[in-house]
Amino acid sequence: MSEAIEESSSAGDGLMIEMVDVHKWYGDFHVLRNINLAVEKGERIVICGPSGSGKSTLIRCINRLEEHQRGRISISGVELTDDLKNIERIRREVGMVFQHFNLFPHLTVLENLALAPIWVRKTPRAEAEEIAMNYLERVRIPEQAGKYPGQLSGGQQQRVAIARSLCMNPQIMLFDEPTSALDPEMIKEVLDVMVELAHDGMTMLCVTHEMGFAKTVANRVIFMDEGQIIEENEPEEFFTRPQHDRTKLFLSQILEH
Amino acid sequence: MTDLEHPSLAPPVSSVGIVGWMRQNLFSTPLNAGLTLLAVGLIYFLLVPLFEWAVWNADWRGSDQSDCTSGGACWVFIRARLDLFIYGFFPTSEYWRVDVVFALLAVLIVPQFFDRFPRKGWIGLFTLIGFPIIVYFLMMGGSFGLEPVETGKWGGLILTLVLAFVGIVAALPIGIVLALGRRSTMPVIRTICICFIELWRGVPLISVLFMASVMLPLFLPEGVNFDKLLRALIGIVLFQSAYMAEVIRGGLQAIPKGQYEAARALGLGYWKSMSLIILPQALKLVIPGVVNTFIALFKDTTLVLIIGLLDILASVQSAIVDPAWRNVSTEGYLFAAFSFWVFCFSISRYSQALERKLQTGYSR
């Protein structure tokens, strides 16, 4: 992984995400409890924690793939409510990368990338395809443009998925365990793309267990357990001097080997 | 390394050529040999007489019963009554209008069998939307200086094709809407769709046709009456769309949740994610089921004979009972069966080609 990224323009640039006292239940199960989180423009946040701790649910609430039942979430000042117009407006500005890529298997790589700009942003087809080729070059697979997703390796598919989100020119990128479904030798090619993105100043929220990535890229690491944010700190502090017992246990379990 | 001399083996039993193939596949064990002989015997005793009856001893030329003398199949009957089987009771002077419909259909279908035909998509769209309108004006007459032909005179193959084509073209989109409605999160829409589907699936097509033709006029005010063929068509379309909806719903359920989420996360609204992402994949998955329904629909059109419409089967039947011909029912029914088989088999082959073409090499 590349060298640590120098501290980008510090706070005050504008609040991108604000979550205040957010709660969510699945039936009786209380998945998110009292989540308070503020993300500035250009911040890179890594969320970790044991499985079932609500990490994925938390970032899926940000683009309303999941609904929260209490509290307030605003994205660039727009509050997420039942208003469908607002939801679609926010989704245009928030890109998401999934654990299982979720590329559209019936479309070629280029069509996957150009689809949203054409149909959501109303970009003319030729221009959308040009944008798509640009991003394919950035993720270093322009030669795969005419293939179908099923013909690519996992790492290539995930890079296509990242490029697909970037084609909408989002202000925020959400990553939901982007490397968990990959074979080990493919993890690096995906992380490299994400590191580059961080260098360019993208606001990123990343659920991951890649602690190396967290150390080099994140400004803040958030540890969650049982639906709550237990601990929140700069990566250096977080890894060397964790405060809570639960955090210490978790770190010892994933860093021991 | 040592130079050991291998013992020489007997030459292998021949596995090439006709004899080799037969030895491997037909006579490999005594049991297989016995079964092969049995099968050959059965084919001989069944197919030879059939061939003698249908081809060797058959009468092909002539114009009436007196020309059928050889004791084989009387294909003269089919020849003589072919006009009835194809055009029904359409006025003889207006046969050309039906011929134009057949010719147009053939011309429009041909491009669909080629991979890269210019403007293939538009031709397909025209076949589904523009073509039926042309057929309507051409067959009904009454405008453009054409003599009006009431639908009671339509019959035979052309009636079967009209029923099947309209049924297929209209049932698919209605089925898609019903399937989406049944999966809707809006309770009112979902309930309406469930009620509609379960109602139409719960009744036999014959009773639907019977209702449309006998009961419906009783409920309509005096003097209000609409075409019997139109009533039958509406009945068939609504009935088949309920089946279609359930087939398509199966496809919608097979699409992974991640596809819906990815579409939504990109900012695509409901109709765009359905039409661009979900339906193209779901419909491809259910091609076998949809074609199954199409073929069933094609054959179910024969049921309109119960309300007095003479489709190809009914027109064959009416010709068989004609006292001018005797003992021609086998020939007549074989002809009707063969006509249905040609169309249904073509639909089936086309769907298989379509499935192969849409295969994009993904495993999920």
Coordinates of C-alpha atoms in Angstrom, one line a residue:
Chain A
M1 CA 0.0 0.0 0.0
S2 CA 1.2 3.5 -0.6
E3 CA 2.5 6.0 1.9
A4 CA 0.1 7.6 4.4
I5 CA -2.0 10.4 3.0
E6 CA -1.2 13.8 4.3
E7 CA -4.0 15.5 6.3
S8 CA -6.2 17.1 3.7
S9 CA -7.9 20.4 4.3
S10 CA -9.1 20.1 7.8
A11 CA -12.7 20.5 9.2
G12 CA -14.8 23.4 8.2
D13 CA -15.0 22.6 4.5
G14 CA -18.7 21.6 4.9
L15 CA -20.6 18.9 6.6
M16 CA -21.3 16.0 4.2
I17 CA -23.1 13.5 6.4
E18 CA -24.8 14.2 9.7
M19 CA -26.5 11.5 11.8
V20 CA -28.1 12.5 15.0
D21 CA -29.5 9.9 17.5
V22 CA -30.3 7.4 14.7
H23 CA -32.1 4.2 15.8
K24 CA -33.2 1.3 13.7
W25 CA -35.0 -1.9 14.5
Y26 CA -35.6 -5.1 12.5
G27 CA -38.8 -6.2 14.2
D28 CA -37.8 -6.5 17.8
F29 CA -34.1 -6.5 17.1
H30 CA -32.5 -3.2 17.8
V31 CA -29.8 -3.0 15.1
L32 CA -28.7 0.7 15.5
R33 CA -28.7 2.4 18.8
N34 CA -28.1 6.1 19.2
I35 CA -25.8 6.7 16.3
N36 CA -24.2 10.1 16.2
L37 CA -21.8 10.8 13.4
A38 CA -20.6 13.8 11.5
V39 CA -18.5 13.5 8.4
E40 CA -16.7 16.5 6.8
K41 CA -16.0 16.9 3.1
G42 CA -12.9 14.9 2.2
E43 CA -12.9 12.8 5.3
R44 CA -12.0 9.1 5.0
I45 CA -13.7 7.0 7.7
V46 CA -13.2 3.3 8.3
I47 CA -15.9 1.4 10.2
C48 CA -15.0 -1.9 11.8
G49 CA -16.4 -4.3 14.3
P50 CA -17.6 -7.9 14.7
S51 CA -20.2 -9.3 12.3
G52 CA -23.7 -8.4 13.2
S53 CA -22.6 -5.2 14.9
G54 CA -24.6 -3.0 12.5
K55 CA -21.7 -1.6 10.3
S56 CA -23.3 -2.4 7.0
T57 CA -26.8 -1.3 8.2
L58 CA -25.3 2.0 9.2
I59 CA -23.8 2.9 5.8
R60 CA -26.9 1.5 4.0
C61 CA -29.0 4.0 6.0
I62 CA -27.0 6.8 4.4
N63 CA -28.4 6.1 0.9
R64 CA -31.7 4.8 2.3
L65 CA -31.2 1.2 1.2
E66 CA -32.3 0.8 4.8
E67 CA -34.8 3.0 6.6
H68 CA -34.0 4.4 10.1
Q69 CA -36.9 4.7 12.5
R70 CA -35.8 7.4 14.8
G71 CA -33.3 10.3 14.6
R72 CA -32.2 12.4 11.8
I73 CA -29.8 11.8 8.8
S74 CA -28.9 14.7 6.5
I75 CA -26.6 14.5 3.4
S76 CA -25.1 17.8 2.3
G77 CA -27.9 19.5 4.2
V78 CA -30.7 17.5 2.6
E79 CA -32.6 15.5 5.2
L80 CA -33.5 11.9 4.4
T81 CA -37.3 11.4 4.8
D82 CA -40.0 9.4 3.0
D83 CA -39.9 12.0 0.2
L84 CA -38.9 9.9 -2.9
K85 CA -37.5 13.0 -4.8
N86 CA -35.1 13.7 -1.9
I87 CA -34.0 10.1 -1.7
E88 CA -33.3 9.9 -5.5
R89 CA -31.5 13.2 -5.3
I90 CA -29.3 11.9 -2.5
R91 CA -28.6 8.6 -4.3
R92 CA -27.3 10.5 -7.3
E93 CA -24.7 12.1 -5.1
V94 CA -23.8 9.0 -3.0
G95 CA -22.0 6.1 -4.7
M96 CA -22.0 2.7 -3.2
V97 CA -19.8 -0.4 -3.7
F98 CA -21.1 -3.7 -2.6
Q99 CA -19.5 -6.8 -1.2
H100 CA -20.8 -8.9 -4.1
F101 CA -20.2 -6.2 -6.8
N102 CA -23.8 -6.4 -8.0
L103 CA -22.8 -5.6 -11.6
F104 CA -25.6 -5.9 -14.1
P105 CA -24.8 -9.3 -15.8
H106 CA -26.9 -8.7 -18.9
L107 CA -25.0 -5.5 -19.9
T108 CA -21.4 -5.1 -21.0
V109 CA -18.9 -3.4 -18.7
L110 CA -19.2 -0.2 -20.7
E111 CA -23.0 -0.4 -20.6
N112 CA -22.9 -1.0 -16.9
L113 CA -20.9 2.2 -16.5
A114 CA -22.8 4.4 -18.9
L115 CA -26.3 3.4 -17.8
A116 CA -26.8 5.7 -14.8
P117 CA -25.3 8.8 -16.4
I118 CA -27.6 8.3 -19.4
W119 CA -30.8 7.5 -17.6
V120 CA -30.4 9.4 -14.4
R121 CA -28.2 12.4 -15.4
K122 CA -29.6 12.5 -19.0
T123 CA -26.0 12.7 -20.4
P124 CA -25.9 12.1 -24.1
R125 CA -24.8 8.5 -24.9
A126 CA -21.5 9.4 -26.6
E127 CA -20.5 11.6 -23.8
A128 CA -21.5 9.1 -21.1
E129 CA -19.4 6.4 -22.9
E130 CA -16.5 8.8 -23.0
I131 CA -16.8 9.3 -19.2
A132 CA -17.1 5.6 -18.7
M133 CA -13.9 4.9 -20.7
N134 CA -12.1 7.5 -18.6
Y135 CA -13.0 5.8 -15.4
L136 CA -12.2 2.4 -16.8
E137 CA -8.7 3.7 -17.6
R138 CA -8.5 5.0 -14.0
V139 CA -9.2 1.6 -12.6
R140 CA -6.8 0.2 -15.2
I141 CA -9.1 -2.1 -17.2
P142 CA -10.1 -0.2 -20.4
E143 CA -9.5 -3.3 -22.5
Q144 CA -12.4 -5.1 -20.8
A145 CA -15.0 -2.5 -21.9
G146 CA -16.8 -4.8 -24.3
K147 CA -16.9 -7.9 -22.1
Y148 CA -19.7 -9.1 -19.8
P149 CA -19.2 -9.0 -16.0
G150 CA -19.4 -12.8 -15.9
Q151 CA -16.2 -13.0 -18.0
L152 CA -14.1 -11.0 -15.5
S153 CA -12.3 -12.0 -12.3
G154 CA -13.6 -10.9 -8.9
G155 CA -11.0 -8.1 -8.6
Q156 CA -11.8 -6.8 -12.0
Q157 CA -15.5 -6.9 -11.3
Q158 CA -15.1 -4.9 -8.1
R159 CA -13.0 -2.3 -10.0
V160 CA -15.7 -2.0 -12.6
A161 CA -18.2 -1.6 -9.7
I162 CA -16.1 1.3 -8.3
A163 CA -15.8 2.9 -11.7
R164 CA -19.6 2.5 -12.2
S165 CA -20.2 4.5 -9.0
L166 CA -17.6 7.1 -10.0
C167 CA -19.3 7.7 -13.4
M168 CA -22.1 9.5 -11.5
N169 CA -19.5 11.9 -10.2
P170 CA -20.6 11.3 -6.5
Q171 CA -19.6 13.5 -3.6
I172 CA -19.6 10.6 -1.2
M173 CA -18.5 7.0 -1.7
L174 CA -19.7 4.2 0.5
F175 CA -17.9 0.9 0.5
D176 CA -19.6 -2.1 2.1
E177 CA -16.9 -4.7 2.7
P178 CA -15.5 -4.3 -0.8
T179 CA -12.8 -6.9 -0.5
S180 CA -14.5 -9.5 1.6
A181 CA -15.7 -11.6 -1.3
L182 CA -12.3 -11.5 -3.2
D183 CA -9.6 -14.1 -3.4
P184 CA -6.5 -12.9 -1.4
E185 CA -4.4 -12.1 -4.5
M186 CA -7.0 -9.8 -5.8
I187 CA -7.5 -7.6 -2.7
K188 CA -4.5 -5.4 -3.5
E189 CA -5.7 -4.3 -6.9
V190 CA -9.0 -3.1 -5.4
L191 CA -7.4 -1.4 -2.4
D192 CA -5.0 0.4 -4.7
V193 CA -7.9 1.9 -6.6
M194 CA -9.5 3.0 -3.3
V195 CA -6.2 4.5 -2.0
E196 CA -6.0 6.6 -5.2
L197 CA -9.5 7.7 -4.7
A198 CA -8.6 8.8 -1.2
H199 CA -5.7 10.8 -2.6
D200 CA -8.0 12.7 -4.9
G201 CA -9.9 13.9 -1.9
M202 CA -13.1 11.8 -2.1
T203 CA -15.3 11.6 1.0
M204 CA -15.3 7.9 1.9
L205 CA -17.0 5.7 4.4
C206 CA -15.6 2.2 4.3
V207 CA -16.7 -0.9 6.1
T208 CA -13.7 -3.2 6.0
H209 CA -11.5 -5.5 8.0
E210 CA -8.4 -4.4 6.0
M211 CA -6.5 -2.8 8.9
G212 CA -3.6 -1.9 6.7
F213 CA -5.9 0.2 4.6
A214 CA -7.4 1.8 7.7
K215 CA -3.9 2.7 9.0
T216 CA -2.7 4.4 5.8
V217 CA -5.9 6.0 4.4
A218 CA -8.4 6.7 7.2
N219 CA -8.6 10.0 9.2
R220 CA -10.8 8.2 11.7
V221 CA -11.6 4.7 12.6
I222 CA -15.0 3.8 14.1
F223 CA -15.5 0.7 16.1
M224 CA -19.0 -0.7 16.4
D225 CA -20.5 -3.4 18.5
E226 CA -24.2 -4.4 19.2
G227 CA -25.5 -1.5 17.1
Q228 CA -23.5 1.2 18.9
I229 CA -20.4 3.2 18.2
I230 CA -18.1 2.1 21.0
E231 CA -15.0 3.9 20.1
E232 CA -13.9 6.5 17.6
N233 CA -10.3 7.8 17.1
E234 CA -7.5 8.6 14.7
P235 CA -6.0 5.4 13.3
E236 CA -2.7 5.8 15.1
E237 CA -4.3 6.1 18.5
F238 CA -7.0 3.6 17.7
F239 CA -4.6 0.8 16.9
T240 CA -1.9 1.6 19.5
R241 CA -4.0 2.7 22.5
P242 CA -7.5 1.3 22.2
Q243 CA -9.6 2.5 25.2
H244 CA -12.4 -0.1 25.5
D245 CA -12.0 -3.7 26.5
R246 CA -14.3 -4.7 23.6
T247 CA -12.1 -2.9 21.1
K248 CA -8.9 -4.4 22.6
L249 CA -10.5 -7.9 22.3
F250 CA -11.5 -7.3 18.7
L251 CA -8.1 -5.9 17.7
S252 CA -6.3 -8.8 19.3
Q253 CA -8.5 -11.2 17.4
I254 CA -7.9 -9.8 14.0
L255 CA -4.3 -8.6 14.4
E256 CA -2.9 -11.6 16.2
H257 CA -1.9 -13.7 13.1
Chain B
M1 CA 15.7 -47.9 -18.7
T2 CA 15.1 -51.5 -19.7
D3 CA 13.9 -52.8 -23.0
L4 CA 11.1 -55.1 -22.0
E5 CA 9.2 -56.7 -24.9
H6 CA 5.5 -56.2 -24.5
P7 CA 3.3 -59.3 -25.1
S8 CA 1.4 -58.8 -28.2
L9 CA -2.3 -58.3 -27.6
A10 CA -5.2 -59.1 -29.9
P11 CA -6.1 -56.2 -32.1
P12 CA -8.8 -54.0 -30.6
V13 CA -12.4 -54.5 -31.7
S14 CA -13.2 -52.0 -34.4
S15 CA -14.8 -48.9 -33.0
V16 CA -15.0 -46.9 -36.2
G17 CA -17.2 -47.1 -39.2
I18 CA -20.8 -48.1 -39.3
V19 CA -20.2 -51.6 -38.1
G20 CA -18.1 -50.3 -35.2
W21 CA -20.7 -47.8 -34.2
M22 CA -23.4 -50.4 -34.3
R23 CA -21.4 -52.8 -32.3
Q24 CA -20.7 -50.2 -29.6
N25 CA -24.2 -48.6 -29.4
L26 CA -26.7 -51.2 -30.6
F27 CA -25.3 -54.7 -29.9
S28 CA -22.9 -54.2 -27.0
T29 CA -24.6 -56.8 -24.7
P30 CA -27.2 -59.5 -25.4
L31 CA -29.8 -57.4 -23.8
N32 CA -29.0 -54.4 -25.9
A33 CA -29.0 -56.6 -29.0
G34 CA -32.5 -57.9 -28.1
L35 CA -33.9 -54.4 -27.4
T36 CA -32.4 -53.2 -30.7
L37 CA -34.1 -56.0 -32.6
L38 CA -37.4 -55.4 -30.8
A39 CA -37.3 -51.7 -31.7
V40 CA -36.5 -52.4 -35.3
G41 CA -39.5 -54.8 -35.4
L42 CA -41.8 -52.3 -33.8
I43 CA -40.8 -49.6 -36.3
Y44 CA -41.3 -52.0 -39.1
F45 CA -44.8 -53.0 -38.0
L46 CA -46.0 -49.5 -37.2
L47 CA -44.3 -47.2 -39.7
V48 CA -44.5 -49.3 -42.8
P49 CA -48.3 -49.6 -42.8
L50 CA -48.5 -45.9 -41.9
F51 CA -46.2 -45.0 -44.8
E52 CA -48.2 -47.2 -47.2
W53 CA -51.5 -45.6 -46.1
A54 CA -50.3 -42.0 -46.0
V55 CA -48.0 -41.9 -49.1
W56 CA -47.7 -45.0 -51.1
N57 CA -51.4 -45.9 -51.5
A58 CA -52.7 -42.4 -51.0
D59 CA -54.8 -40.4 -53.5
W60 CA -53.4 -37.0 -54.2
R61 CA -55.2 -35.9 -57.4
G62 CA -58.8 -35.2 -58.0
S63 CA -61.7 -33.1 -56.8
D64 CA -64.2 -35.3 -55.0
Q65 CA -64.9 -38.6 -53.2
S66 CA -65.0 -40.6 -56.4
D67 CA -61.2 -39.9 -56.9
C68 CA -60.4 -41.7 -53.7
T69 CA -60.3 -45.3 -54.9
S70 CA -56.9 -46.8 -53.8
G71 CA -57.8 -47.5 -50.2
G72 CA -55.0 -45.2 -48.8
A73 CA -55.3 -41.7 -47.4
C74 CA -57.7 -39.5 -49.3
W75 CA -55.7 -36.2 -49.4
V76 CA -58.0 -35.1 -52.2
F77 CA -60.3 -34.1 -49.4
I78 CA -57.8 -31.7 -47.9
R79 CA -57.0 -30.3 -51.3
A80 CA -60.6 -29.8 -52.1
R81 CA -61.5 -28.1 -48.9
L82 CA -58.3 -26.2 -48.2
D83 CA -59.9 -22.9 -48.9
L84 CA -62.4 -23.5 -46.0
F85 CA -59.5 -24.6 -43.7
I86 CA -57.5 -21.4 -44.4
Y87 CA -60.0 -18.7 -45.1
G88 CA -63.2 -19.9 -43.2
F89 CA -66.2 -18.3 -44.8
F90 CA -64.4 -15.2 -46.0
P91 CA -65.9 -14.1 -49.3
T92 CA -64.0 -15.8 -52.1
S93 CA -63.5 -12.5 -53.9
E94 CA -61.8 -11.1 -50.8
Y95 CA -59.3 -14.0 -50.3
W96 CA -56.5 -11.7 -51.4
R97 CA -56.9 -9.7 -48.2
V98 CA -56.1 -12.7 -46.1
D99 CA -53.2 -13.6 -48.5
V100 CA -51.8 -10.1 -47.9
V101 CA -52.0 -10.7 -44.1
F102 CA -50.1 -14.0 -44.5
A103 CA -47.5 -12.5 -46.8
L104 CA -47.0 -9.5 -44.5
L105 CA -46.5 -11.8 -41.5
A106 CA -44.0 -13.9 -43.3
V107 CA -42.0 -10.8 -44.4
L108 CA -42.0 -9.3 -40.9
I109 CA -41.0 -12.6 -39.2
V110 CA -38.0 -13.4 -41.4
P111 CA -35.7 -10.7 -40.0
Q112 CA -36.1 -12.1 -36.5
F113 CA -34.3 -15.3 -37.6
F114 CA -31.2 -13.4 -38.6
D115 CA -28.6 -12.1 -36.1
R116 CA -27.8 -8.8 -37.7
F117 CA -30.6 -7.5 -39.8
P118 CA -30.8 -3.8 -40.2
R119 CA -33.4 -2.1 -38.0
K120 CA -34.4 -5.5 -36.6
G121 CA -35.7 -4.0 -33.4
W122 CA -38.0 -1.6 -35.1
I123 CA -39.3 -4.3 -37.4
G124 CA -40.1 -6.4 -34.3
L125 CA -41.9 -3.5 -32.7
F126 CA -43.9 -2.8 -35.8
T127 CA -44.8 -6.5 -36.0
L128 CA -46.2 -6.3 -32.5
I129 CA -48.0 -2.9 -32.7
G130 CA -48.4 -1.7 -36.3
F131 CA -49.1 -5.1 -37.9
P132 CA -52.2 -5.9 -35.9
I133 CA -53.7 -2.5 -36.8
I134 CA -53.1 -3.1 -40.5
V135 CA -54.6 -6.6 -40.1
Y136 CA -57.6 -5.1 -38.4
F137 CA -58.4 -2.6 -41.2
L138 CA -57.6 -5.1 -43.9
M139 CA -59.8 -7.9 -42.5
M140 CA -62.7 -5.9 -41.2
G141 CA -63.0 -3.7 -44.4
G142 CA -65.5 -0.9 -44.4
S143 CA -62.8 1.7 -45.0
F144 CA -60.3 2.5 -47.8
G145 CA -62.9 1.2 -50.2
L146 CA -62.8 -2.3 -48.9
E147 CA -66.0 -4.3 -48.7
P148 CA -66.9 -4.9 -45.0
V149 CA -66.5 -8.6 -43.8
E150 CA -68.2 -9.3 -40.5
T151 CA -66.1 -11.3 -38.1
G152 CA -68.7 -14.1 -38.1
K153 CA -67.3 -15.0 -41.5
W154 CA -63.8 -15.3 -40.3
G155 CA -62.6 -18.8 -39.7
G156 CA -60.0 -21.5 -40.3
L157 CA -56.3 -20.9 -40.0
I158 CA -56.6 -17.1 -40.2
L159 CA -59.0 -17.0 -37.2
T160 CA -56.6 -19.3 -35.3
L161 CA -53.7 -17.0 -36.0
V162 CA -55.6 -13.9 -35.1
L163 CA -56.7 -15.3 -31.8
A164 CA -53.2 -16.7 -31.0
F165 CA -51.3 -13.6 -32.1
V166 CA -53.5 -11.1 -30.3
G167 CA -53.5 -13.3 -27.2
I168 CA -49.8 -13.5 -27.2
V169 CA -49.1 -9.9 -27.9
A170 CA -51.6 -8.6 -25.4
A171 CA -51.1 -11.1 -22.6
L172 CA -47.4 -10.6 -22.2
P173 CA -47.4 -6.8 -21.3
I174 CA -50.5 -7.2 -19.1
G175 CA -48.8 -10.2 -17.4
I176 CA -45.7 -8.1 -16.8
V177 CA -47.8 -5.3 -15.2
L178 CA -49.7 -7.9 -13.1
A179 CA -46.5 -9.6 -11.9
L180 CA -45.0 -6.2 -10.9
G181 CA -48.2 -5.3 -9.2
R182 CA -48.3 -8.5 -7.2
R183 CA -44.8 -7.7 -5.8
S184 CA -45.7 -4.1 -5.2
T185 CA -45.2 -2.7 -1.7
M186 CA -48.5 -0.7 -2.1
P187 CA -51.2 -2.9 -0.4
V188 CA -54.1 -1.7 -2.7
I189 CA -52.3 -2.4 -5.9
R190 CA -51.0 -5.7 -4.6
T191 CA -54.5 -6.8 -3.5
I192 CA -56.1 -5.9 -6.8
C193 CA -53.5 -7.9 -8.7
I194 CA -53.7 -10.9 -6.5
C195 CA -57.5 -10.9 -6.8
F196 CA -57.4 -10.6 -10.6
I197 CA -54.8 -13.3 -11.0
E198 CA -56.5 -15.8 -8.6
L199 CA -59.9 -15.1 -10.1
W200 CA -58.9 -15.8 -13.7
R201 CA -56.6 -18.7 -12.9
G202 CA -59.4 -20.3 -10.9
V203 CA -61.9 -20.7 -13.8
P204 CA -61.6 -22.9 -16.9
L205 CA -61.1 -21.1 -20.2
I206 CA -64.3 -22.7 -21.6
S207 CA -66.4 -21.1 -18.9
V208 CA -64.7 -17.8 -19.6
L209 CA -65.6 -18.0 -23.3
F210 CA -69.1 -19.2 -22.4
M211 CA -69.6 -16.3 -20.1
A212 CA -68.3 -13.9 -22.7
S213 CA -70.6 -15.2 -25.4
V214 CA -73.8 -16.2 -23.6
M215 CA -74.0 -14.5 -20.2
L216 CA -72.5 -11.1 -21.0
P217 CA -75.2 -10.1 -23.6
L218 CA -77.8 -10.8 -20.9
F219 CA -76.3 -8.2 -18.6
L220 CA -75.9 -5.6 -21.3
P221 CA -78.8 -3.2 -21.9
E222 CA -81.0 -3.9 -24.9
G223 CA -79.5 -2.9 -28.2
V224 CA -75.9 -2.8 -26.9
N225 CA -73.9 -5.5 -28.4
F226 CA -70.4 -6.0 -29.3
D227 CA -68.6 -8.3 -31.6
K228 CA -68.5 -12.0 -30.5
L229 CA -64.9 -12.4 -31.7
L230 CA -63.9 -9.3 -29.7
R231 CA -65.5 -10.7 -26.6
A232 CA -63.7 -14.0 -27.1
L233 CA -60.4 -12.2 -27.6
I234 CA -60.8 -10.2 -24.4
G235 CA -61.7 -13.4 -22.5
I236 CA -58.6 -15.2 -23.8
V237 CA -56.3 -12.2 -23.2
L238 CA -57.4 -11.7 -19.6
F239 CA -57.3 -15.4 -18.9
Q240 CA -53.8 -15.9 -20.3
S241 CA -52.4 -12.8 -18.8
A242 CA -53.1 -14.2 -15.3
Y243 CA -51.0 -17.3 -16.2
M244 CA -48.3 -15.1 -17.8
A245 CA -48.1 -13.0 -14.6
E246 CA -47.3 -16.0 -12.5
V247 CA -44.6 -17.2 -14.9
I248 CA -43.0 -13.7 -14.9
R249 CA -43.3 -13.4 -11.1
G250 CA -41.1 -16.5 -10.8
G251 CA -38.4 -14.7 -12.9
L252 CA -38.7 -11.6 -10.8
Q253 CA -38.1 -13.6 -7.6
A254 CA -35.0 -15.3 -9.1
I255 CA -33.2 -12.0 -9.5
P256 CA -30.8 -11.4 -6.5
K257 CA -31.6 -8.7 -4.1
G258 CA -28.3 -7.0 -4.9
Q259 CA -29.5 -6.2 -8.4
Y260 CA -32.4 -4.2 -7.0
E261 CA -30.1 -2.5 -4.5
A262 CA -27.4 -1.6 -7.1
A263 CA -30.0 0.0 -9.4
R264 CA -31.5 2.0 -6.5
A265 CA -28.1 3.0 -5.2
L266 CA -27.3 4.5 -8.6
G267 CA -30.4 6.7 -8.4
L268 CA -32.6 4.8 -10.8
G269 CA -36.3 5.1 -10.0
Y270 CA -38.7 2.2 -9.9
W271 CA -39.7 2.1 -13.5
K272 CA -36.2 2.6 -14.8
S273 CA -34.7 0.0 -12.6
M274 CA -37.5 -2.4 -13.6
S275 CA -37.3 -1.8 -17.3
L276 CA -33.5 -1.5 -17.6
I277 CA -32.2 -3.9 -15.0
I278 CA -34.7 -6.3 -13.5
L279 CA -37.1 -7.2 -16.4
P280 CA -34.4 -7.9 -19.0
Q281 CA -32.9 -10.4 -16.7
A282 CA -36.1 -11.8 -15.4
L283 CA -37.7 -12.2 -18.8
K284 CA -34.7 -14.0 -20.1
L285 CA -34.9 -16.5 -17.2
V286 CA -38.5 -17.3 -17.9
I287 CA -38.4 -17.7 -21.7
P288 CA -39.1 -21.4 -21.3
G289 CA -42.1 -20.8 -19.1
V290 CA -43.4 -17.9 -21.3
V291 CA -43.1 -20.0 -24.4
N292 CA -44.9 -22.8 -22.7
T293 CA -47.7 -20.5 -22.0
F294 CA -47.7 -19.2 -25.6
I295 CA -47.9 -22.7 -27.0
A296 CA -50.7 -23.6 -24.6
L297 CA -52.5 -20.5 -25.6
F298 CA -52.1 -21.3 -29.3
K299 CA -53.7 -24.7 -28.8
D300 CA -56.4 -23.4 -26.4
T301 CA -57.7 -21.1 -29.2
T302 CA -59.5 -24.2 -30.5
L303 CA -61.9 -23.8 -27.6
V304 CA -63.6 -20.9 -29.3
L305 CA -65.6 -23.5 -31.3
I306 CA -67.8 -23.8 -28.2
I307 CA -69.1 -20.3 -28.9
G308 CA -69.6 -20.9 -32.6
L309 CA -66.4 -19.5 -34.0
L310 CA -64.9 -21.8 -36.6
D311 CA -61.2 -22.0 -36.1
I312 CA -59.1 -24.4 -38.1
L313 CA -60.0 -27.5 -36.1
A314 CA -63.7 -26.6 -36.2
S315 CA -63.7 -25.9 -39.9
V316 CA -62.0 -29.3 -40.4
Q317 CA -64.7 -30.9 -38.3
S318 CA -67.5 -29.2 -40.3
A319 CA -66.0 -30.5 -43.5
I320 CA -65.7 -34.0 -42.3
V321 CA -69.4 -34.3 -41.6
D322 CA -70.2 -33.0 -45.1
P323 CA -72.2 -35.9 -46.7
A324 CA -70.2 -35.4 -50.0
W325 CA -67.2 -37.0 -48.3
R326 CA -67.1 -40.3 -46.4
N327 CA -64.4 -41.7 -44.0
V328 CA -62.1 -38.7 -44.2
S329 CA -62.0 -37.9 -40.5
T330 CA -58.5 -39.4 -40.0
E331 CA -57.1 -37.2 -42.9
G332 CA -58.9 -34.1 -41.6
Y333 CA -57.7 -34.5 -38.0
L334 CA -54.2 -35.3 -39.1
F335 CA -54.1 -32.2 -41.2
A336 CA -55.4 -30.1 -38.3
A337 CA -52.9 -31.6 -35.9
F338 CA -50.0 -31.1 -38.4
S339 CA -51.0 -27.4 -38.8
F340 CA -50.9 -26.8 -35.1
W341 CA -47.6 -28.7 -34.8
V342 CA -45.9 -26.6 -37.4
F343 CA -46.7 -23.4 -35.6
C344 CA -46.0 -24.6 -32.1
F345 CA -42.8 -26.2 -33.1
S346 CA -41.6 -23.0 -34.9
I347 CA -42.4 -21.0 -31.7
S348 CA -40.4 -23.5 -29.7
R349 CA -37.4 -23.5 -32.0
Y350 CA -37.4 -19.7 -32.1
S351 CA -37.4 -19.5 -28.3
Q352 CA -34.4 -21.9 -28.1
A353 CA -32.5 -19.7 -30.5
L354 CA -33.4 -16.6 -28.5
E355 CA -32.2 -18.2 -25.3
R356 CA -28.8 -19.1 -26.9
K357 CA -28.4 -15.6 -28.2
L358 CA -29.1 -14.0 -24.9
Q359 CA -26.6 -16.1 -23.0
T360 CA -23.9 -13.7 -21.9
G361 CA -21.7 -16.1 -20.1
Y362 CA -22.6 -15.4 -16.5
S363 CA -23.1 -18.0 -13.9
R364 CA -25.4 -16.3 -11.5

